[in-house]
Coordinates of C-alpha atoms and ligand atoms in Angstrom, one line a residue:
X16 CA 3.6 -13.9 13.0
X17 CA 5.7 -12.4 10.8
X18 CA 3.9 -10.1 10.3
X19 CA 3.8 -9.2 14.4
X20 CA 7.4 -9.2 13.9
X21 CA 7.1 -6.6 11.0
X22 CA 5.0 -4.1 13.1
X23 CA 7.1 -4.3 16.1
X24 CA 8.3 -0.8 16.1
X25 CA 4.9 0.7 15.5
X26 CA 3.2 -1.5 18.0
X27 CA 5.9 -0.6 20.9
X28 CA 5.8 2.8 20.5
X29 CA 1.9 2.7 20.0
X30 CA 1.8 0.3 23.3
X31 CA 4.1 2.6 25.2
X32 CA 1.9 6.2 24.9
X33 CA -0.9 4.2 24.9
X34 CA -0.1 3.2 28.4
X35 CA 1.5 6.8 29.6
X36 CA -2.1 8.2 28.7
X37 CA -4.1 5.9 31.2
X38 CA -1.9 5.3 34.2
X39 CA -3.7 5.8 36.8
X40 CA -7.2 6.3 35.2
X41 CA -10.3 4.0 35.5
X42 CA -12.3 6.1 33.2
X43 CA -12.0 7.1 29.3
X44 CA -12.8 10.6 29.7
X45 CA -11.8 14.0 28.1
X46 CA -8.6 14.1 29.0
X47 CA -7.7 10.7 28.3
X48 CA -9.1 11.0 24.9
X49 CA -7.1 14.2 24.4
X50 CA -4.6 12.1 25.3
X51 CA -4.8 9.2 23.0
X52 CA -5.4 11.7 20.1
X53 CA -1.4 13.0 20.4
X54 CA -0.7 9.0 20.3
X55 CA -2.4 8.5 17.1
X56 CA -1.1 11.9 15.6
X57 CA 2.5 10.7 16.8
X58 CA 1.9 7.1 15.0
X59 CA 1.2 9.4 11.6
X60 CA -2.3 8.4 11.3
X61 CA -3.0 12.0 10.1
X62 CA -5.1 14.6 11.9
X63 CA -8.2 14.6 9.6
X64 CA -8.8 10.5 10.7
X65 CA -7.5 10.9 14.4
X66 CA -10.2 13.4 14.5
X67 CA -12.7 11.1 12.8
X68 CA -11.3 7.9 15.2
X69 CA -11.7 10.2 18.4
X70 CA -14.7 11.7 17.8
X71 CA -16.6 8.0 16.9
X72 CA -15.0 6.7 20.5
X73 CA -16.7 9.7 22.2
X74 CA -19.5 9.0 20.5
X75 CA -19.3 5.3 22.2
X76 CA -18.5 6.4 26.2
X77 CA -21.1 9.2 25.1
X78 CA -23.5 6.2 24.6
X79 CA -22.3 3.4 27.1
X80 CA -21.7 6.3 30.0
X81 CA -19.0 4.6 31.3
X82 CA -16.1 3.0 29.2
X83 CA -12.8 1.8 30.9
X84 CA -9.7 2.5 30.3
X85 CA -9.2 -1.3 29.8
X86 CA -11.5 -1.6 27.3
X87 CA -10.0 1.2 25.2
X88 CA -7.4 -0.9 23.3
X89 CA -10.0 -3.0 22.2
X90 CA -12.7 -0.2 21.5
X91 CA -9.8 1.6 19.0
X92 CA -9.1 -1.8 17.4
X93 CA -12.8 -2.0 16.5
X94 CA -13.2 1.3 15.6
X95 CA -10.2 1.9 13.3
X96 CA -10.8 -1.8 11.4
X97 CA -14.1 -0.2 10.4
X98 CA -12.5 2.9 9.6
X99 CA -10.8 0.5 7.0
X100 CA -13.2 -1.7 6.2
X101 CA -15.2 1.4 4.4
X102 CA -12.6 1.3 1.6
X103 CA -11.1 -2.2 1.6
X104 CA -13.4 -4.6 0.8
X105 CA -11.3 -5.0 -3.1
X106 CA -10.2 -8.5 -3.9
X107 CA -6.7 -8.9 -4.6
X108 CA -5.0 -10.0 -8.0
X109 CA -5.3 -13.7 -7.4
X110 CA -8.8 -13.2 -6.7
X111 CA -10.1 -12.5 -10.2
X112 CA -12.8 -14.4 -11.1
X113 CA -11.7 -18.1 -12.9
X114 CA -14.2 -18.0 -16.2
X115 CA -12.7 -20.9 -17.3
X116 CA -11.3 -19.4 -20.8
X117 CA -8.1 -17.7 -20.8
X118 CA -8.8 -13.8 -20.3
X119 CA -5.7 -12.5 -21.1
X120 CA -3.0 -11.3 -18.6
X121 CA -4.1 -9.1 -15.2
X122 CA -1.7 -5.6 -15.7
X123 CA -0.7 -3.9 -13.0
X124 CA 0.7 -0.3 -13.6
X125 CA 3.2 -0.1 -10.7
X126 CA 3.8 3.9 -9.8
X127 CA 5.8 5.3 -7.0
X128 CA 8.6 8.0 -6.0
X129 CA 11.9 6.5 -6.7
X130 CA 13.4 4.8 -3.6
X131 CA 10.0 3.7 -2.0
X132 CA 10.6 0.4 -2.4
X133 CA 9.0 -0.1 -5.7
X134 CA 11.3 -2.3 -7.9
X135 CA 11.8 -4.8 -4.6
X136 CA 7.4 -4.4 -4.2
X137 CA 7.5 -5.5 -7.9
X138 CA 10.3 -8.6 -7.3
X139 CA 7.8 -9.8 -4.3
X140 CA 4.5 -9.4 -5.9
X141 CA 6.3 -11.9 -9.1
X142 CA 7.5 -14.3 -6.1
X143 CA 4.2 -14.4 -4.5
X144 CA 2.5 -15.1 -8.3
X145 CA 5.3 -17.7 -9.1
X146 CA 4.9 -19.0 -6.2
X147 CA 1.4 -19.6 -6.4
X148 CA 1.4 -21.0 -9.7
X149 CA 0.8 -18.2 -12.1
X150 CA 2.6 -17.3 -15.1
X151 CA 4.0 -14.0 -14.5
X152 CA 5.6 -11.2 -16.5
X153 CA 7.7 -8.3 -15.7
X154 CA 8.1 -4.8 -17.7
X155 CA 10.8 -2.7 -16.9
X156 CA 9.5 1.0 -18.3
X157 CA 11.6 2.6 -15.8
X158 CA 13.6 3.7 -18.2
X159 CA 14.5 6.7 -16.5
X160 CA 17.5 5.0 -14.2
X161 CA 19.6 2.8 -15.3
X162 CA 19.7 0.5 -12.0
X163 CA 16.0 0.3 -12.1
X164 CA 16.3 -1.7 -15.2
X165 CA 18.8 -3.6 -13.6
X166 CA 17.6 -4.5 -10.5
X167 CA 14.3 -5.8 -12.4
X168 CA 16.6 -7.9 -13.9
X169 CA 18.0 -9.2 -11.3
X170 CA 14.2 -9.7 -9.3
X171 CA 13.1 -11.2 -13.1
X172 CA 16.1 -13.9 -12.4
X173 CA 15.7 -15.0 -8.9
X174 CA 12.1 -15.7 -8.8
X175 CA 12.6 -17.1 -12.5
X176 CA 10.5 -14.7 -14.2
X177 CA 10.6 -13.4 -17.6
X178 CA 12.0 -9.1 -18.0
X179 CA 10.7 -7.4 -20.5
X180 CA 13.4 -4.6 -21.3
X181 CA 14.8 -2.3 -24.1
X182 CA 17.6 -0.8 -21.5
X183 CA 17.6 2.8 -20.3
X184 CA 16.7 5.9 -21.9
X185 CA 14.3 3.7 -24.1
X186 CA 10.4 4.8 -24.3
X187 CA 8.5 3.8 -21.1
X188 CA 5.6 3.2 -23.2
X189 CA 7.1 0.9 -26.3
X190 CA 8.6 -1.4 -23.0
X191 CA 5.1 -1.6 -21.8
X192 CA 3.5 -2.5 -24.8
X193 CA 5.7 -5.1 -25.3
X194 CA 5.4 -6.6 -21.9
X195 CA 1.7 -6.8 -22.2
X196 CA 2.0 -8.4 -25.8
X197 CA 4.5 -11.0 -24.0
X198 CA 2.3 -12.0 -21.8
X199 CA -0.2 -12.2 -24.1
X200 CA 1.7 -14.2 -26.2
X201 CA 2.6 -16.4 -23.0
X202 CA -0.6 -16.8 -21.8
X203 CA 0.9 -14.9 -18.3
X204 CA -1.4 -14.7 -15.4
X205 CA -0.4 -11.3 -14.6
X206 CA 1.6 -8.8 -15.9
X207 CA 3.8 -6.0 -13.7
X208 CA 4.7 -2.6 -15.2
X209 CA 7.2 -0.7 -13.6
X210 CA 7.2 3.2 -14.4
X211 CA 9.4 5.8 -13.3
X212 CA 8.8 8.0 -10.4
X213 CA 10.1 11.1 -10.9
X214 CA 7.7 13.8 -9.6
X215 CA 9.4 17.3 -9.8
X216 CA 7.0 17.8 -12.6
X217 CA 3.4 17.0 -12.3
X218 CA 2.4 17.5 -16.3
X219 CA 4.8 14.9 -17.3
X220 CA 4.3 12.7 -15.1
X221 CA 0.4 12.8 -15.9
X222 CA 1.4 12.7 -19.6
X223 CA 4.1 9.7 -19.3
X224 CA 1.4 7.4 -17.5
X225 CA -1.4 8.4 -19.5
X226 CA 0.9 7.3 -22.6
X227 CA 2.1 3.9 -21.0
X228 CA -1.7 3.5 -20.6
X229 CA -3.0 4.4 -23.7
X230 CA -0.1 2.1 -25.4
X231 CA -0.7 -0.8 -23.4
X232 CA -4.7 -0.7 -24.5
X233 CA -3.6 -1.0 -28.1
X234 CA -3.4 -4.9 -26.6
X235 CA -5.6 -4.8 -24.1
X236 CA -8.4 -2.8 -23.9
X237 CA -9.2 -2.4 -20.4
X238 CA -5.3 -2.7 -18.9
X239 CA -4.0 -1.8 -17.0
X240 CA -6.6 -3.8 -14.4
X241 CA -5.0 -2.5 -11.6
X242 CA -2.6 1.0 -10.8
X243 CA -0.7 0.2 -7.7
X244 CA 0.9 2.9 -6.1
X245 CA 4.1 2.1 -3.4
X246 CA 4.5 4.3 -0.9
X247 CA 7.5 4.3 2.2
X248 CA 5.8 3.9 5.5
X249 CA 8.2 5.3 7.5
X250 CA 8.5 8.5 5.7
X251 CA 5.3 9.1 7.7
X252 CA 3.2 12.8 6.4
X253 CA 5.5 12.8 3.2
X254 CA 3.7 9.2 1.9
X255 CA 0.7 11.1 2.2
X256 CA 1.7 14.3 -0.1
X257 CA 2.9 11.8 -2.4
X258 CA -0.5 9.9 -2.2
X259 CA -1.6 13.8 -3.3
X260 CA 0.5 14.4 -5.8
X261 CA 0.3 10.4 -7.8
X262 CA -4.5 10.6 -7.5
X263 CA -3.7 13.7 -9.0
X264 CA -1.8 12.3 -12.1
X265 CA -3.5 8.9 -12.6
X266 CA -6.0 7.2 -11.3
X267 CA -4.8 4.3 -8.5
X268 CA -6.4 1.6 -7.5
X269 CA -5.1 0.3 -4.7
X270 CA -1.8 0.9 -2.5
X271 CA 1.3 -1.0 -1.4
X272 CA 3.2 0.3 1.6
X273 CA 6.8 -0.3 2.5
X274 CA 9.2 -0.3 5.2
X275 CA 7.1 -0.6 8.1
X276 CA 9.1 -3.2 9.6
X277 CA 11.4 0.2 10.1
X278 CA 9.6 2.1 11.8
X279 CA 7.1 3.6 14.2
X280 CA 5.0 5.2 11.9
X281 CA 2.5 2.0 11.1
X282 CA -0.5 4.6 11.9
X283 CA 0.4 5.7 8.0
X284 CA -1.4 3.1 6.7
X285 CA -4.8 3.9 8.8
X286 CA -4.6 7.5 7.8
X287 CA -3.8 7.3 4.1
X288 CA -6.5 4.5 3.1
X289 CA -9.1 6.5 4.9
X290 CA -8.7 10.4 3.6
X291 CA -8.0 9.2 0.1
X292 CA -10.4 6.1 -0.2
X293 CA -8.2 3.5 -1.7
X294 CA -7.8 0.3 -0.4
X295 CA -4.2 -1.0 0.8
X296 CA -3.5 -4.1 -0.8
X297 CA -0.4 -5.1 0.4
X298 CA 2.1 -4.1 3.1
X299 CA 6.0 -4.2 3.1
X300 CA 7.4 -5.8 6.4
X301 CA 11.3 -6.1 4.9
X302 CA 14.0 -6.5 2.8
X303 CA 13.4 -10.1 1.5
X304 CA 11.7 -11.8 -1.1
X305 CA 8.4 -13.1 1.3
X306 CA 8.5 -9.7 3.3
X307 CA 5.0 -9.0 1.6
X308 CA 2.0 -9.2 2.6
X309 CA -1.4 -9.6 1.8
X310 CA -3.3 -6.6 3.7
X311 CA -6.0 -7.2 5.8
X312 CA -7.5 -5.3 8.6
X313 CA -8.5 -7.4 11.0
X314 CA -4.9 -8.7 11.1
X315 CA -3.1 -5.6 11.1
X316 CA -4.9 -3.8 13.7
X317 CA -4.6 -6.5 16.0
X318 CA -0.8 -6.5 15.3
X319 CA -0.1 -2.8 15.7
X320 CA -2.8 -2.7 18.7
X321 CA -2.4 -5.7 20.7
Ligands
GDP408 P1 12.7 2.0 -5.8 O1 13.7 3.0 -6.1 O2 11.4 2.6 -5.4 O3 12.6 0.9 -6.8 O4 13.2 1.3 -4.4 P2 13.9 -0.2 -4.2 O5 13.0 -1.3 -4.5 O6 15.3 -0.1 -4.9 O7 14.1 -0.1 -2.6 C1 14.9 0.9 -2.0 C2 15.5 0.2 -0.7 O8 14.4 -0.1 0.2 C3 16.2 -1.1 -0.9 O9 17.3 -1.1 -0.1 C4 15.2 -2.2 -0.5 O10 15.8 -3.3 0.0 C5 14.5 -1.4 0.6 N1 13.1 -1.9 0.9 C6 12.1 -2.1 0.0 N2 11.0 -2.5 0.7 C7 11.3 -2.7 2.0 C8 10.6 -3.1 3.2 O11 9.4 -3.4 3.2 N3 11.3 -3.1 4.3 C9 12.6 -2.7 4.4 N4 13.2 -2.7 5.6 N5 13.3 -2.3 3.3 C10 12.7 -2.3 2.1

């Protein structure tokens, strides 16, 4: 529901061209395909997988002769879900396997552009943990900005959640270390690095995440277990060249994406989980703490769609 509520820009728009392309029409044919491919290029959903989504539903009124223009809704829904089901089948954090023993902390490496929405990703992702029972610990190796540490802080405090910080200006990777060893020590569930975002130079930014890596497998060996990389949905084709330039520094794992209870621009999400193969774990529908959620592609295509 709330989530319905979060995609309500995206799904208007989406409903509105949608409709403008077959007034009047009976039949899915060229032109209303031609059509529908300016509506998914409008939503951001990238040329390179509008190109894919067309060409698979001409590929289906190729096969079934005749397709109505009824039927289309429904026809993208199922096509675009598979689209996304290539590349997100992961399991989510809380879905690590239960062994029994105590396996130390789950890290998450959190990376992102400043102003994405990453230190507020970071408070919700601790809420959601808290909330469901785990022992959660936050690191706050943004270090670059001053109200980065801060506002962890503040996140840490609200949800009730231990902040791991040595202020600003301190080394990214000394705050990391020490987070993991905390939760460690704590017997934490899951621990959340925040890292600093600042991308006007690729070589450092390869370098400082490789460090905060390297220094956090001094504890743990194979951490951090999961790089999540925020991205803003509504800043539509630039989310992708930041996609670009962050699988070019480190390695991610999975995505979060923000702000798309702002915008018309939900198509993002389709597009940047297909061209670069990583699966989106969790979406940003707002400003509050519970305004994540978990990502799932059944549920999101039938709220942007539908
Ligand atoms: P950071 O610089 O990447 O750490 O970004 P912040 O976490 O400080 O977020 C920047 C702004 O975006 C803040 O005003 C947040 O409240 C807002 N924000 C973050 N996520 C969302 C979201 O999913 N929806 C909306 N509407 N706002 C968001």
């Amino acid at each position: 529901e709330s989530l319905d509520k979060g995609l309500e820009k995206s799904k208007a728009s989406f409903f509105d061209q949608l409709s403008k392309a077959v007034v009047g029409k009976s039949k899915v044919d060229e032109e209303v395909l031609d059509d529908l491919e300016g509506v998914l290029v409008h939503a951001d959903v990238g040329i390179d997988t509008t190109v894919k989504v067309i060409k698979r539903i001409e590929e289906r009124v190729a096969r079934d002769k005749f397709v109505s223009t009824g039927e289309l809704d429904r026809i993208l829904r199922e096509e675009i879900a598979e689209l996304l089901a290539e590349n997100n089948t992961g399991s989510a954090i809380l879905d690590r396997p239960d062994t029994g023993a105590y396996a130390g902390p789950f890290v998450v490496m959190v990376v992102g552009v400043n102003g994405v929405g990453k230190t507020t990703t970071i408070g919700k992702l601790a809420h959601r943990f808290h909330a469901a029972g785990k022992k959660v610990v936050l690191g706050a190796a943004d270090t670059f900005r001053a109200a980065a540490v801060d506002q962890l802080i503040v996140w840490g405090q609200r949800v009730g959640v231990p902040v791991i910080s040595h202020g600003m200006n301190t080394d990214p990777a000394s705050v990391a270390y020490d987070a993991v060893k905390k939760g460690l020590e704590m017997q934490a569930d899951v621990v959340i690095i925040d890292t600093a975002g600042r991308l006007h130079n690729k070589i450092n930014l390869m370098n400082e995440l490789t460090k905060i890596k390297r220094v956090m497998q001094k504890v743990i060996p194979d951490a951090p277990h999961e790089v999540l990389l925020v991205l803003d949905g509504s800043t539509g084709q630039n989310a992708f060249l930041q996609a670009k330039e962050f699988t070019r520094a480190t390695e991610v794992s999975a995505l979060a994406i923000t702000k798309l209870d702002g915008t018309a621009k939900g198509g993002v999400v389709i597009g940047i989980s297909d061209q670069f193969n990583i699966p989106v774990r969790y979406i940003g529908v707002g400003e509050k703490m519970t305004d994540l959620q978990l990502f799932d592609r059944h549920t999101f295509v039938k709220s942007l769609f539908s």
